[in-house]
Short mmCIF file of C-alpha atoms and ligand atoms in Angstrom, two decimals:
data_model
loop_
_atom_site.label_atom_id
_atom_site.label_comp_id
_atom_site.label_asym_id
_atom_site.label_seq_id
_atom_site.Cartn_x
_atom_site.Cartn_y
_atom_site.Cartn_z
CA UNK V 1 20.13 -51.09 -65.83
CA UNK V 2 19.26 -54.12 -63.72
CA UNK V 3 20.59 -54.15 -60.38
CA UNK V 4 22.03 -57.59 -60.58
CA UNK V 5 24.30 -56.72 -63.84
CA UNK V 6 26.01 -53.70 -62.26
CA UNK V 7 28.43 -56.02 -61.15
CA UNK V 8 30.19 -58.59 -62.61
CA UNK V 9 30.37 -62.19 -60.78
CA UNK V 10 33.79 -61.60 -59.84
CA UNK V 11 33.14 -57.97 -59.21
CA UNK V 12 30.60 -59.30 -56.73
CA UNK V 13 32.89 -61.75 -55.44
CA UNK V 14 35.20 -59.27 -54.77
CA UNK V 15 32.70 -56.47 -52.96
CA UNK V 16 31.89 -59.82 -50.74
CA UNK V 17 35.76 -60.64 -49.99
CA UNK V 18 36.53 -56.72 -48.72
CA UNK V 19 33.26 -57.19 -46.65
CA UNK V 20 34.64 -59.99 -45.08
CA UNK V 21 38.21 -58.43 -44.40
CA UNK V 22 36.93 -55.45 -42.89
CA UNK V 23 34.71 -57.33 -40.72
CA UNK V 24 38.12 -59.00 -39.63
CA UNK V 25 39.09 -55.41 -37.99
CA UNK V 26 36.24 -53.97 -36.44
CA UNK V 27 33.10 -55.12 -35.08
CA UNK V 28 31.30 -53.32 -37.43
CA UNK V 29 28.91 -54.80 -39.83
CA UNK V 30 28.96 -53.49 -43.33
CA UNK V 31 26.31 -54.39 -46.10
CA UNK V 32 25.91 -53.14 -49.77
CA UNK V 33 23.05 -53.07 -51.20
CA UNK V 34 22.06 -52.60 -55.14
CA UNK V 35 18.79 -51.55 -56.50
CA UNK V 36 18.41 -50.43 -60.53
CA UNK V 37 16.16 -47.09 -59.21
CA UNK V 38 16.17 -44.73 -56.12
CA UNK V 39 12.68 -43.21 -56.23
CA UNK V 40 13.06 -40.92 -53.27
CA UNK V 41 15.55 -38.79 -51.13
CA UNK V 42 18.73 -41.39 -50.96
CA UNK V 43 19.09 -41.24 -47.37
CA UNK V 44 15.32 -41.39 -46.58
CA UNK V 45 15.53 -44.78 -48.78
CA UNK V 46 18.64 -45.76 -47.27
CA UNK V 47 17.36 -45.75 -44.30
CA UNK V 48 14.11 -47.96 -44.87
CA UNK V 49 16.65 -50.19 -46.56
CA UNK V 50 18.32 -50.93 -43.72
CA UNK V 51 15.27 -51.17 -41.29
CA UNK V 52 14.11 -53.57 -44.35
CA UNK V 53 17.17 -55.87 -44.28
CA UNK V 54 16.98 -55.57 -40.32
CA UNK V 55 20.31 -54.25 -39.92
CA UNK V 56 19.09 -52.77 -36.66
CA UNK V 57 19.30 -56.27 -35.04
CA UNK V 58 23.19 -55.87 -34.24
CA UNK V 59 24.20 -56.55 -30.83
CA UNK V 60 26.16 -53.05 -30.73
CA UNK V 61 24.23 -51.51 -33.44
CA UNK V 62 26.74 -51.31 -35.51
CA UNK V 63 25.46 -52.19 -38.86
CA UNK V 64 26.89 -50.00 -41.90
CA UNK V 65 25.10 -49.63 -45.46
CA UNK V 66 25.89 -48.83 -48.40
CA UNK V 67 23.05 -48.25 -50.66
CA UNK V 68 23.32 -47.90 -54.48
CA UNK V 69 20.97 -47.20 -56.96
CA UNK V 70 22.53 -48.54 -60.83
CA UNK V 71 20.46 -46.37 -63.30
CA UNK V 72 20.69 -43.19 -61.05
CA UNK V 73 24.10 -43.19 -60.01
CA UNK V 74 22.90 -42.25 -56.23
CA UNK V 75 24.34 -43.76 -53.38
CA UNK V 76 24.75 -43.53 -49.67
CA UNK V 77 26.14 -44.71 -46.69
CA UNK V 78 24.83 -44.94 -42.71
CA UNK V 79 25.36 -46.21 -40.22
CA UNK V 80 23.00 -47.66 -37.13
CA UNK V 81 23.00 -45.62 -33.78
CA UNK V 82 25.41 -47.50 -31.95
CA UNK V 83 27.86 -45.86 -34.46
CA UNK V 84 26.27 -42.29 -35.03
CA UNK V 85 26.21 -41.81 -30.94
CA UNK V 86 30.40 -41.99 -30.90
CA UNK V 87 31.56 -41.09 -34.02
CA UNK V 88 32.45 -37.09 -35.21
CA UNK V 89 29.79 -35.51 -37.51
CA UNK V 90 31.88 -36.02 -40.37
CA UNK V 91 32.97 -39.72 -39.87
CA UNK V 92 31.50 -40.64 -43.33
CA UNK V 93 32.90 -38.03 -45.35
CA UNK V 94 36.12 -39.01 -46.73
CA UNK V 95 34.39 -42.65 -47.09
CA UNK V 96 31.86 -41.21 -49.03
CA UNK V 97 34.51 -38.73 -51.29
CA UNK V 98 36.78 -41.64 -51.83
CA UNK V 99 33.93 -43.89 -52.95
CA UNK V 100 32.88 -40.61 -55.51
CA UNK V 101 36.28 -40.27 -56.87
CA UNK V 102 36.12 -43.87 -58.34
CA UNK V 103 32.14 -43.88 -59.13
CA UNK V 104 33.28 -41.03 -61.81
CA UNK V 105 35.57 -42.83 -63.33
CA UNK V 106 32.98 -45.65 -63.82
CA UNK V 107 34.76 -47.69 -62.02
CA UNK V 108 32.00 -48.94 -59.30
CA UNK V 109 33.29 -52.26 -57.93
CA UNK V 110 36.52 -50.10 -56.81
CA UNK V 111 34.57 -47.81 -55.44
CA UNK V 112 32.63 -50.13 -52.98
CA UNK V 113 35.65 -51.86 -52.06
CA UNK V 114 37.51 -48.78 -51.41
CA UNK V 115 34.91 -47.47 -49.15
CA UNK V 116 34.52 -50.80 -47.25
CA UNK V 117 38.12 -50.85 -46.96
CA UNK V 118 38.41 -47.34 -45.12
CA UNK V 119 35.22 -48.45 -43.19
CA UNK V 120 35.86 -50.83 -41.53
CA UNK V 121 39.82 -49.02 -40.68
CA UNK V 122 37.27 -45.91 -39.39
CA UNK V 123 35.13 -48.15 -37.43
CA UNK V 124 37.88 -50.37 -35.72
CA UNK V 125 39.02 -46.99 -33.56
CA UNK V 126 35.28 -47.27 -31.90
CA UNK V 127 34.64 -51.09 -32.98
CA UNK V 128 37.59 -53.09 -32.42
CA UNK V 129 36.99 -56.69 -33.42
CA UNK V 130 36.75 -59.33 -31.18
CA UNK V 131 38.02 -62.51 -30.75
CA UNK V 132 34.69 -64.22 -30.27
CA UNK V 133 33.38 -62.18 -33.02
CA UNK V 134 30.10 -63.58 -34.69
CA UNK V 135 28.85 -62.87 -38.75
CA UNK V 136 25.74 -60.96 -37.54
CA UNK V 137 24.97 -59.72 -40.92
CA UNK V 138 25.27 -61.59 -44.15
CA UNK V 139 28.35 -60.45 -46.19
CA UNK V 140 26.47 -60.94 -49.86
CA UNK V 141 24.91 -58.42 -51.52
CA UNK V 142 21.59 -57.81 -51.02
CA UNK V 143 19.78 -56.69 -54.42
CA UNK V 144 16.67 -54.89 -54.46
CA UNK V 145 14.32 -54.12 -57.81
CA1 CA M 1 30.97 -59.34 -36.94
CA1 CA M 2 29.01 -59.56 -42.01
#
């Protein structure tokens, strides 16, 4: 499966909106991206994904991915150190669980926007958004091969 037919137009429309409403709690910058393959171990290649779309570049590092791979079914989802250095051990547990639950059903565009949802709630308790917030990361979906 490609990456890019995954999702519906309005499906991706709608992974786009919840980024932008989460990013209207917290600080916190979330991204998704898609690929059709994960070739490696998912976080390794999670984490060279989000070197690759320079999600390091945030002023508090507080960049979040999601990474999904279509034909595999794998996903993940980190965070950048600015994150990793306050949070508990488990702070992306029930994100991840919740984001499973719906992923099983099939049901993938729910899934993301579930998990963005309870992201960005997580991440306003150490992020809180500010009133002179800026977009630092693009809210589309970033597709890979
Ligand atoms: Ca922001
Ligand atoms: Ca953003």
């Amino acid at each position: 499966m490609s990456a890019y037919t995954l999702l519906s137009d309005p499906e991706q429309k709608a992974v786009e909106e919840a980024i932008g409403k989460a990013e209207l709690r917290t600080s916190g910058e979330i991204r998704v991206h898609i690929e059709s393959k994960c070739r490696e171990q998912v976080l390794d290649h999670a984490a060279y994904v989000f070197t690759e779309l320079e999600m390091e570049k945030t002023k508090d590092r507080n960049g979040v991915l999601i990474y999904l791979s279509a034909d595999d079914r794998k996903f993940a989802i980190i965070g950048d150190v600015g994150i990793n250095s306050k949070v508990p051990k488990d702070f992306w547990e029930a994100t991840r669980d919740e984001m499973l639950k719906h992923f099983k059903k099939g049901d993938i565009c729910e899934g993301l926007c579930a998990a963005i949802a309870i992201s960005g709630e997580h991440l306003r308790e150490y992020f809180p958004y500010e009133s002179d917030d800026v977009d630092e990361l693009p809210n589309e979906i970033s597709f890979g091969k």
